[in-house]
PDB file of C-alpha atoms and ligand atoms in Angstrom:
ATOM      1  CA  MET E  21      70.059  35.892  91.292  1.00 94.00           C
ATOM      2  CA  ILE E  22      67.967  32.825  90.559  1.00 95.00           C
ATOM      3  CA  LEU E  23      64.760  34.777  89.942  1.00 96.00           C
ATOM      4  CA  GLU E  24      63.913  38.365  89.080  1.00 97.00           C
ATOM      5  CA  CYS E  25      60.379  39.618  88.451  1.00 97.00           C
ATOM      6  CA  LYS E  26      60.270  43.178  87.149  1.00 96.00           C
ATOM      7  CA  ASP E  27      56.888  44.870  86.983  1.00 97.00           C
ATOM      8  CA  ILE E  28      55.035  41.670  86.174  1.00 97.00           C
ATOM      9  CA  CYS E  29      51.388  42.331  85.311  1.00 97.00           C
ATOM     10  CA  LYS E  30      48.765  39.781  84.358  1.00 97.00           C
ATOM     11  CA  SER E  31      45.230  40.531  83.248  1.00 97.00           C
ATOM     12  CA  TYR E  32      42.468  38.266  82.087  1.00 95.00           C
ATOM     13  CA  MET E  33      39.740  39.380  79.708  1.00 91.00           C
ATOM     14  CA  GLN E  34      36.245  38.920  81.080  1.00 90.00           C
ATOM     15  CA  GLY E  35      34.043  39.679  78.115  1.00 91.00           C
ATOM     16  CA  LYS E  36      35.241  43.131  77.124  1.00 92.00           C
ATOM     17  CA  MET E  37      36.466  44.000  80.602  1.00 93.00           C
ATOM     18  CA  GLU E  38      40.117  43.630  81.493  1.00 93.00           C
ATOM     19  CA  LEU E  39      40.526  42.044  84.918  1.00 94.00           C
ATOM     20  CA  PRO E  40      43.947  42.794  86.427  1.00 96.00           C
ATOM     21  CA  VAL E  41      45.134  39.863  88.554  1.00 97.00           C
ATOM     22  CA  LEU E  42      48.815  40.715  89.094  1.00 98.00           C
ATOM     23  CA  LYS E  43      49.824  44.344  89.519  1.00 97.00           C
ATOM     24  CA  ASN E  44      53.444  45.352  88.948  1.00 97.00           C
ATOM     25  CA  ILE E  45      55.004  42.490  90.843  1.00 97.00           C
ATOM     26  CA  CYS E  46      58.659  43.161  91.642  1.00 97.00           C
ATOM     27  CA  PHE E  47      60.395  40.312  93.379  1.00 96.00           C
ATOM     28  CA  GLN E  48      63.857  38.810  93.510  1.00 96.00           C
ATOM     29  CA  MET E  49      65.249  35.603  94.889  1.00 97.00           C
ATOM     30  CA  GLU E  50      68.879  34.792  95.527  1.00 96.00           C
ATOM     31  CA  GLU E  51      70.188  31.370  94.689  1.00 96.00           C
ATOM     32  CA  GLY E  52      69.561  28.963  97.587  1.00 96.00           C
ATOM     33  CA  GLU E  53      66.798  31.087  99.146  1.00 97.00           C
ATOM     34  CA  TYR E  54      63.693  29.476 100.589  1.00 98.00           C
ATOM     35  CA  THR E  55      60.713  31.810 100.295  1.00 98.00           C
ATOM     36  CA  ALA E  56      57.058  31.310 101.228  1.00 97.00           C
ATOM     37  CA  VAL E  57      54.218  33.197  99.525  1.00 97.00           C
ATOM     38  CA  MET E  58      51.081  33.840 101.561  1.00 97.00           C
ATOM     39  CA  GLY E  59      47.856  35.611 100.755  1.00 95.00           C
ATOM     40  CA  PRO E  60      44.086  35.180 100.646  1.00 94.00           C
ATOM     41  CA  SER E  61      42.384  32.928  98.145  1.00 94.00           C
ATOM     42  CA  GLY E  62      42.025  34.618  94.770  1.00 95.00           C
ATOM     43  CA  SER E  63      44.848  37.090  95.423  1.00 96.00           C
ATOM     44  CA  GLY E  64      46.911  35.854  92.464  1.00 97.00           C
ATOM     45  CA  LYS E  65      49.358  33.404  94.069  1.00 97.00           C
ATOM     46  CA  SER E  66      48.867  30.553  91.600  1.00 97.00           C
ATOM     47  CA  THR E  67      48.816  32.953  88.661  1.00 97.00           C
ATOM     48  CA  LEU E  68      52.215  34.277  89.724  1.00 97.00           C
ATOM     49  CA  MET E  69      53.570  30.789  90.344  1.00 97.00           C
ATOM     50  CA  ASN E  70      52.435  29.619  86.901  1.00 95.00           C
ATOM     51  CA  ILE E  71      54.171  32.579  85.281  1.00 95.00           C
ATOM     52  CA  ILE E  72      57.393  31.965  87.230  1.00 95.00           C
ATOM     53  CA  GLY E  73      57.107  28.272  86.311  1.00 94.00           C
ATOM     54  CA  CYS E  74      56.806  29.146  82.596  1.00 92.00           C
ATOM     55  CA  LEU E  75      53.338  27.589  82.390  1.00 91.00           C
ATOM     56  CA  ASP E  76      51.844  30.977  81.552  1.00 90.00           C
ATOM     57  CA  LEU E  77      53.094  34.305  80.206  1.00 90.00           C
ATOM     58  CA  PRO E  78      52.755  37.714  81.867  1.00 94.00           C
ATOM     59  CA  THR E  79      50.709  40.398  80.108  1.00 94.00           C
ATOM     60  CA  SER E  80      53.652  42.755  80.635  1.00 95.00           C
ATOM     61  CA  GLY E  81      56.864  42.921  82.603  1.00 96.00           C
ATOM     62  CA  THR E  82      60.067  40.942  82.598  1.00 96.00           C
ATOM     63  CA  LEU E  83      60.906  37.615  84.181  1.00 95.00           C
ATOM     64  CA  LEU E  84      64.510  36.521  84.476  1.00 95.00           C
ATOM     65  CA  LEU E  85      65.035  32.937  85.473  1.00 94.00           C
ATOM     66  CA  ASP E  86      68.618  32.034  86.245  1.00 91.00           C
ATOM     67  CA  GLY E  87      69.583  35.140  84.267  1.00 91.00           C
ATOM     68  CA  GLU E  88      67.565  34.183  81.192  1.00 91.00           C
ATOM     69  CA  ASP E  89      64.780  36.469  79.933  1.00 93.00           C
ATOM     70  CA  VAL E  90      61.818  34.117  79.947  1.00 89.00           C
ATOM     71  CA  SER E  91      59.344  36.763  78.809  1.00 82.00           C
ATOM     72  CA  ARG E  92      60.962  36.720  75.361  1.00 82.00           C
ATOM     73  CA  CYS E  93      60.939  32.939  74.949  1.00 86.00           C
ATOM     74  CA  ARG E  94      58.950  30.974  72.358  1.00 87.00           C
ATOM     75  CA  ASP E  95      56.761  28.041  73.441  1.00 88.00           C
ATOM     76  CA  ASP E  96      59.359  25.394  72.616  1.00 90.00           C
ATOM     77  CA  GLN E  97      62.013  27.335  74.521  1.00 89.00           C
ATOM     78  CA  LEU E  98      59.684  27.588  77.520  1.00 89.00           C
ATOM     79  CA  ALA E  99      59.111  23.840  77.444  1.00 89.00           C
ATOM     80  CA  ASP E 100      62.854  23.328  77.422  1.00 90.00           C
ATOM     81  CA  LEU E 101      63.308  25.710  80.371  1.00 90.00           C
ATOM     82  CA  ARG E 102      60.608  23.901  82.325  1.00 91.00           C
ATOM     83  CA  LEU E 103      62.324  20.616  81.735  1.00 91.00           C
ATOM     84  CA  LYS E 104      65.834  21.742  82.644  1.00 90.00           C
ATOM     85  CA  LYS E 105      65.441  24.466  85.242  1.00 93.00           C
ATOM     86  CA  ILE E 106      62.130  24.118  87.035  1.00 95.00           C
ATOM     87  CA  GLY E 107      60.648  21.572  89.394  1.00 96.00           C
ATOM     88  CA  PHE E 108      56.917  22.087  89.966  1.00 96.00           C
ATOM     89  CA  ILE E 109      54.874  20.613  92.826  1.00 97.00           C
ATOM     90  CA  PHE E 110      51.089  20.905  92.955  1.00 95.00           C
ATOM     91  CA  GLN E 111      48.584  20.531  95.775  1.00 94.00           C
ATOM     92  CA  SER E 112      46.917  17.686  93.861  1.00 95.00           C
ATOM     93  CA  PHE E 113      50.190  15.811  93.123  1.00 97.00           C
ATOM     94  CA  GLN E 114      49.446  15.433  89.354  1.00 96.00           C
ATOM     95  CA  LEU E 115      50.796  11.899  89.118  1.00 97.00           C
ATOM     96  CA  LEU E 116      49.890   9.580  86.241  1.00 97.00           C
ATOM     97  CA  PRO E 117      47.514   7.017  87.803  1.00 97.00           C
ATOM     98  CA  TYR E 118      48.522   3.995  85.732  1.00 97.00           C
ATOM     99  CA  GLN E 119      52.270   4.452  86.083  1.00 97.00           C
ATOM    100  CA  SER E 120      54.268   3.242  89.072  1.00 98.00           C
ATOM    101  CA  ALA E 121      55.937   5.666  91.461  1.00 98.00           C
ATOM    102  CA  ARG E 122      59.222   4.941  89.744  1.00 98.00           C
ATOM    103  CA  GLU E 123      57.836   5.564  86.256  1.00 97.00           C
ATOM    104  CA  ASN E 124      56.200   8.798  87.394  1.00 98.00           C
ATOM    105  CA  VAL E 125      59.497  10.043  88.787  1.00 98.00           C
ATOM    106  CA  ALA E 126      61.346   8.977  85.620  1.00 97.00           C
ATOM    107  CA  LEU E 127      58.911  10.794  83.310  1.00 95.00           C
ATOM    108  CA  PRO E 128      60.858  14.070  82.938  1.00 94.00           C
ATOM    109  CA  LEU E 129      63.837  11.985  81.802  1.00 95.00           C
ATOM    110  CA  VAL E 130      61.750  10.566  78.944  1.00 93.00           C
ATOM    111  CA  TYR E 131      61.443  14.115  77.578  1.00 89.00           C
ATOM    112  CA  ALA E 132      65.130  14.686  78.264  1.00 89.00           C
ATOM    113  CA  GLY E 133      65.960  11.692  76.055  1.00 92.00           C
ATOM    114  CA  VAL E 134      67.619   9.588  78.770  1.00 95.00           C
ATOM    115  CA  PRO E 135      67.644   5.832  77.972  1.00 96.00           C
ATOM    116  CA  ARG E 136      65.074   3.745  79.868  1.00 96.00           C
ATOM    117  CA  ARG E 137      67.526   1.761  81.960  1.00 96.00           C
ATOM    118  CA  GLU E 138      69.252   4.889  83.242  1.00 97.00           C
ATOM    119  CA  ARG E 139      65.893   6.620  83.785  1.00 96.00           C
ATOM    120  CA  LEU E 140      64.596   3.896  86.054  1.00 96.00           C
ATOM    121  CA  GLN E 141      67.872   3.658  87.915  1.00 97.00           C
ATOM    122  CA  ARG E 142      67.994   7.400  88.582  1.00 97.00           C
ATOM    123  CA  ALA E 143      64.303   7.460  89.542  1.00 97.00           C
ATOM    124  CA  GLY E 144      65.011   4.671  92.022  1.00 97.00           C
ATOM    125  CA  GLN E 145      67.816   6.682  93.617  1.00 97.00           C
ATOM    126  CA  VAL E 146      65.684   9.797  94.035  1.00 96.00           C
ATOM    127  CA  LEU E 147      62.830   7.742  95.477  1.00 97.00           C
ATOM    128  CA  GLU E 148      65.266   6.266  98.000  1.00 96.00           C
ATOM    129  CA  SER E 149      66.325   9.788  98.964  1.00 94.00           C
ATOM    130  CA  VAL E 150      62.720  10.776  99.763  1.00 95.00           C
ATOM    131  CA  GLY E 151      62.245   7.641 101.851  1.00 94.00           C
ATOM    132  CA  LEU E 152      60.180   5.651  99.350  1.00 97.00           C
ATOM    133  CA  GLY E 153      62.676   2.974  98.389  1.00 96.00           C
ATOM    134  CA  ASP E 154      60.133   0.327  99.384  1.00 97.00           C
ATOM    135  CA  ARG E 155      57.281   1.843  97.348  1.00 97.00           C
ATOM    136  CA  MET E 156      58.852   2.138  93.888  1.00 97.00           C
ATOM    137  CA  ASP E 157      56.514  -0.251  92.106  1.00 97.00           C
ATOM    138  CA  PHE E 158      53.332   1.025  93.753  1.00 98.00           C
ATOM    139  CA  LEU E 159      50.729   2.878  91.709  1.00 98.00           C
ATOM    140  CA  PRO E 160      49.683   6.330  93.019  1.00 97.00           C
ATOM    141  CA  GLY E 161      46.335   4.861  94.131  1.00 97.00           C
ATOM    142  CA  GLN E 162      48.221   2.492  96.427  1.00 97.00           C
ATOM    143  CA  LEU E 163      50.034   5.333  98.191  1.00 97.00           C
ATOM    144  CA  SER E 164      48.950   7.714 100.958  1.00 96.00           C
ATOM    145  CA  GLY E 165      48.643  11.444 100.211  1.00 96.00           C
ATOM    146  CA  GLY E 166      51.960  12.182 101.875  1.00 95.00           C
ATOM    147  CA  GLN E 167      53.669   9.418  99.908  1.00 97.00           C
ATOM    148  CA  LYS E 168      52.149  10.715  96.662  1.00 97.00           C
ATOM    149  CA  GLN E 169      53.499  14.171  97.376  1.00 96.00           C
ATOM    150  CA  ARG E 170      56.938  12.733  98.085  1.00 97.00           C
ATOM    151  CA  VAL E 171      56.788  10.968  94.698  1.00 98.00           C
ATOM    152  CA  ALA E 172      55.868  14.321  93.129  1.00 97.00           C
ATOM    153  CA  ILE E 173      58.831  15.968  94.882  1.00 97.00           C
ATOM    154  CA  ALA E 174      61.137  13.207  93.627  1.00 97.00           C
ATOM    155  CA  ARG E 175      59.816  13.784  90.091  1.00 97.00           C
ATOM    156  CA  ALA E 176      60.381  17.535  90.453  1.00 96.00           C
ATOM    157  CA  MET E 177      63.973  16.942  91.609  1.00 96.00           C
ATOM    158  CA  ILE E 178      65.085  14.310  89.120  1.00 96.00           C
ATOM    159  CA  ASN E 179      66.502  16.788  86.608  1.00 92.00           C
ATOM    160  CA  HIS E 180      68.274  18.820  89.332  1.00 93.00           C
ATOM    161  CA  PRO E 181      66.186  21.950  88.704  1.00 93.00           C
ATOM    162  CA  ARG E 182      67.577  25.417  89.437  1.00 92.00           C
ATOM    163  CA  ILE E 183      64.403  26.263  91.345  1.00 96.00           C
ATOM    164  CA  LEU E 184      61.663  24.283  93.032  1.00 97.00           C
ATOM    165  CA  LEU E 185      58.164  25.788  92.872  1.00 98.00           C
ATOM    166  CA  ALA E 186      55.402  24.435  95.095  1.00 98.00           C
ATOM    167  CA  ASP E 187      51.757  25.566  95.036  1.00 97.00           C
ATOM    168  CA  GLU E 188      50.244  24.641  98.416  1.00 96.00           C
ATOM    169  CA  PRO E 189      52.133  21.335  98.640  1.00 96.00           C
ATOM    170  CA  THR E 190      50.593  20.428 101.996  1.00 95.00           C
ATOM    171  CA  GLY E 191      47.115  21.729 101.165  1.00 94.00           C
ATOM    172  CA  ALA E 192      45.636  18.265 100.621  1.00 94.00           C
ATOM    173  CA  LEU E 193      47.539  16.490 103.412  1.00 95.00           C
ATOM    174  CA  ASP E 194      46.780  15.688 107.031  1.00 94.00           C
ATOM    175  CA  SER E 195      49.100  17.365 109.521  1.00 92.00           C
ATOM    176  CA  ARG E 196      51.403  14.372 109.997  1.00 93.00           C
ATOM    177  CA  SER E 197      52.012  13.806 106.253  1.00 94.00           C
ATOM    178  CA  GLY E 198      52.265  17.571 105.822  1.00 94.00           C
ATOM    179  CA  ALA E 199      55.022  17.642 108.436  1.00 94.00           C
ATOM    180  CA  GLN E 200      56.933  14.890 106.602  1.00 93.00           C
ATOM    181  CA  VAL E 201      56.685  16.799 103.338  1.00 94.00           C
ATOM    182  CA  MET E 202      57.881  19.963 105.080  1.00 95.00           C
ATOM    183  CA  ASP E 203      60.847  18.041 106.526  1.00 95.00           C
ATOM    184  CA  LEU E 204      61.722  17.088 102.960  1.00 95.00           C
ATOM    185  CA  PHE E 205      61.603  20.736 101.855  1.00 96.00           C
ATOM    186  CA  ASP E 206      63.886  21.636 104.786  1.00 96.00           C
ATOM    187  CA  GLN E 207      66.284  18.909 103.686  1.00 94.00           C
ATOM    188  CA  LEU E 208      66.309  20.179 100.081  1.00 94.00           C
ATOM    189  CA  SER E 209      66.806  23.732 101.295  1.00 95.00           C
ATOM    190  CA  ARG E 210      69.808  22.647 103.372  1.00 95.00           C
ATOM    191  CA  GLN E 211      71.212  21.040 100.221  1.00 94.00           C
ATOM    192  CA  GLY E 212      71.096  24.477  98.589  1.00 94.00           C
ATOM    193  CA  VAL E 213      67.973  24.106  96.427  1.00 95.00           C
ATOM    194  CA  SER E 214      66.154  27.402  95.763  1.00 97.00           C
ATOM    195  CA  ILE E 215      62.530  27.025  96.844  1.00 98.00           C
ATOM    196  CA  LEU E 216      59.461  29.178  96.277  1.00 98.00           C
ATOM    197  CA  MET E 217      56.385  27.848  98.047  1.00 98.00           C
ATOM    198  CA  ILE E 218      52.783  29.019  98.300  1.00 97.00           C
ATOM    199  CA  THR E 219      51.025  28.158 101.526  1.00 95.00           C
ATOM    200  CA  HIS E 220      48.011  29.152 103.597  1.00 90.00           C
ATOM    201  CA  ASP E 221      49.536  27.710 106.731  1.00 91.00           C
ATOM    202  CA  PRO E 222      51.531  30.196 108.854  1.00 93.00           C
ATOM    203  CA  GLY E 223      53.313  27.265 110.541  1.00 92.00           C
ATOM    204  CA  VAL E 224      54.469  26.008 107.166  1.00 93.00           C
ATOM    205  CA  ALA E 225      55.491  29.490 105.998  1.00 95.00           C
ATOM    206  CA  ALA E 226      57.503  30.028 109.187  1.00 94.00           C
ATOM    207  CA  ARG E 227      59.921  27.309 108.080  1.00 94.00           C
ATOM    208  CA  ALA E 228      60.992  29.344 105.062  1.00 96.00           C
ATOM    209  CA  GLY E 229      63.781  31.889 105.366  1.00 94.00           C
ATOM    210  CA  ARG E 230      61.526  34.649 104.108  1.00 96.00           C
ATOM    211  CA  ILE E 231      57.797  35.278 103.695  1.00 97.00           C
ATOM    212  CA  VAL E 232      56.214  37.547 101.076  1.00 97.00           C
ATOM    213  CA  TYR E 233      52.538  38.429 100.865  1.00 97.00           C
ATOM    214  CA  ILE E 234      50.148  38.944  97.979  1.00 97.00           C
ATOM    215  CA  ARG E 235      46.946  40.873  98.356  1.00 96.00           C
ATOM    216  CA  ASP E 236      44.737  41.785  95.401  1.00 95.00           C
ATOM    217  CA  GLY E 237      47.588  41.095  93.015  1.00 97.00           C
ATOM    218  CA  ILE E 238      50.097  43.263  94.872  1.00 97.00           C
ATOM    219  CA  LEU E 239      53.166  41.634  96.384  1.00 97.00           C
ATOM    220  CA  SER E 240      54.922  43.020  99.419  1.00 95.00           C
ATOM    221  CA  ASP E 241      57.470  41.979 102.026  1.00 90.00           C
ATOM    222  CA  ASN E 242      55.118  42.696 104.879  1.00 84.00           C
ATOM    223  CA  ASP E 243      51.528  41.851 105.538  1.00 80.00           C
ATOM    224  CA  GLU E 244      50.034  45.307 105.063  1.00 69.00           C
ATOM    225  CA  GLY E 245      46.620  43.721 104.702  1.00 55.00           C
ATOM    226  CA  GLU E 246      46.466  43.052 108.448  1.00 53.00           C
ATOM    227  CA  GLU E 247      44.807  46.407 109.163  1.00 50.00           C
ATOM    228  CA  ALA E 248      42.392  46.062 106.262  1.00 49.00           C
ATOM    229  CA  GLU E 249      41.428  42.695 107.684  1.00 50.00           C
ATOM    230  CA  ALA E 250      40.793  44.152 111.140  1.00 49.00           C
ATOM    231  CA  GLU E 251      38.539  46.692 109.439  1.00 50.00           C
ATOM    232  CA  GLY E 252      36.493  43.920 107.883  1.00 48.00           C
ATOM    233  CA  GLY E 253      38.443  43.191 104.701  1.00 47.00           C
ATOM    234  CA  GLY E 254      38.982  39.700 103.302  1.00 49.00           C
ATOM    235  CA  GLY E 255      40.687  37.302 105.680  1.00 50.00           C
ATOM    236  CA  TYR E 256      42.873  34.352 104.915  1.00 52.00           C
ATOM    237  CA  GLU E 257      41.150  31.269 103.626  1.00 51.00           C
ATOM    238  CA  GLU E 258      40.929  28.261 105.914  1.00 50.00           C
ATOM    239  CA  ALA E 259      43.858  25.909 105.388  1.00 47.00           C
TER     240      ALA E 259
HETATM  241  P1  LIG M  20      45.134  32.205  94.322  1.00 97.65           P
HETATM  242  O1  LIG M  20      46.069  31.130  93.856  1.00 97.65           O
HETATM  243  O2  LIG M  20      45.811  33.275  95.129  1.00 97.65           O
HETATM  244  O3  LIG M  20      43.957  31.647  95.059  1.00 97.65           O
HETATM  245  P2  LIG M  20      44.691  32.645  91.490  1.00 97.65           P
HETATM  246  O4  LIG M  20      46.017  33.114  91.015  1.00 97.65           O
HETATM  247  O5  LIG M  20      44.317  31.248  91.200  1.00 97.65           O
HETATM  248  O6  LIG M  20      44.549  32.963  93.050  1.00 97.65           O
HETATM  249  O7  LIG M  20      43.566  33.587  90.877  1.00 97.65           O
HETATM  250  C1  LIG M  20      43.623  35.007  90.978  1.00 97.65           C
HETATM  251  C2  LIG M  20      42.437  35.639  90.274  1.00 97.65           C
HETATM  252  O8  LIG M  20      42.560  35.435  88.871  1.00 97.65           O
HETATM  253  C3  LIG M  20      41.103  35.055  90.667  1.00 97.65           C
HETATM  254  O9  LIG M  20      40.196  36.109  90.792  1.00 97.65           O
HETATM  255  C4  LIG M  20      40.747  34.156  89.524  1.00 97.65           C
HETATM  256  O10 LIG M  20      39.374  34.084  89.358  1.00 97.65           O
HETATM  257  C5  LIG M  20      41.402  34.849  88.358  1.00 97.65           C
HETATM  258  N1  LIG M  20      41.810  33.887  87.304  1.00 97.65           N
HETATM  259  C6  LIG M  20      42.744  32.901  87.438  1.00 97.65           C
HETATM  260  N2  LIG M  20      42.897  32.220  86.285  1.00 97.65           N
HETATM  261  C7  LIG M  20      42.038  32.770  85.392  1.00 97.65           C
HETATM  262  C8  LIG M  20      41.706  32.537  84.016  1.00 97.65           C
HETATM  263  N3  LIG M  20      42.317  31.564  83.315  1.00 97.65           N
HETATM  264  N4  LIG M  20      40.775  33.324  83.436  1.00 97.65           N
HETATM  265  C9  LIG M  20      40.171  34.310  84.132  1.00 97.65           C
HETATM  266  N5  LIG M  20      40.430  34.604  85.416  1.00 97.65           N
HETATM  267  C10 LIG M  20      41.352  33.856  86.052  1.00 97.65           C
HETATM  268 MG1  LIG M  21      46.036  29.083  94.147  1.00 97.65          MG
END
């Protein structure tokens, strides 16, 4: 099992009121699985992703990542886990604007203590593999949205993470660049990479092996909210 969430709860304090955002999330992923997470805006998708990605801690519950109990980890241990086991991809790319594509991709290796020469060489190889061999020395501002996201994917992959997490990776892209990014996810999935991806786009989600749904902080394997929606409940946000 690459990922096991047991009764994960997350609440935020709003003044003196406790606002529950995630409610007893139970979820497992086998190694090599490709899972899409869908759900309306504000339902808790990013909150869950940030907890799974060790960027945030649950209020209660247990999270096992690659068999390791993350919920008991100290900050420095979490940072280490993020570096070694997790690749994270954001809607807004999160590239450093004044570093070249190659330097952006090599960045995780700086923290891993890899010598500069080897860093740049490895970054070059991963950029080649995402089809950006001819864009290595470009700054993010000189790249299209789709190219930026492919740089971000290369950066996420450079340490050979155990799991790739993506929060609406095509959310800021036009359909053609989105399709290229999705092709890349398919390719990684075929190579055996475990992928957990949030998306609003049913066409994107359909490419995953499995779809789970979050509504009001509750995760389920089927879209039980459908009926609520027909009765006038909250619908899915526009992509
Ligand atoms: P989604 O990604 O599904 O759109 P989020 O996980 O970003 O939803 O947010 C879920 C809910 O948690 C929202 O109601 C949001 O306002 C609330 N929330 C998220 N982060 C915080 C925070 N740091 N403090 C307070 N409330 C938050
Ligand atoms: Mg979100």
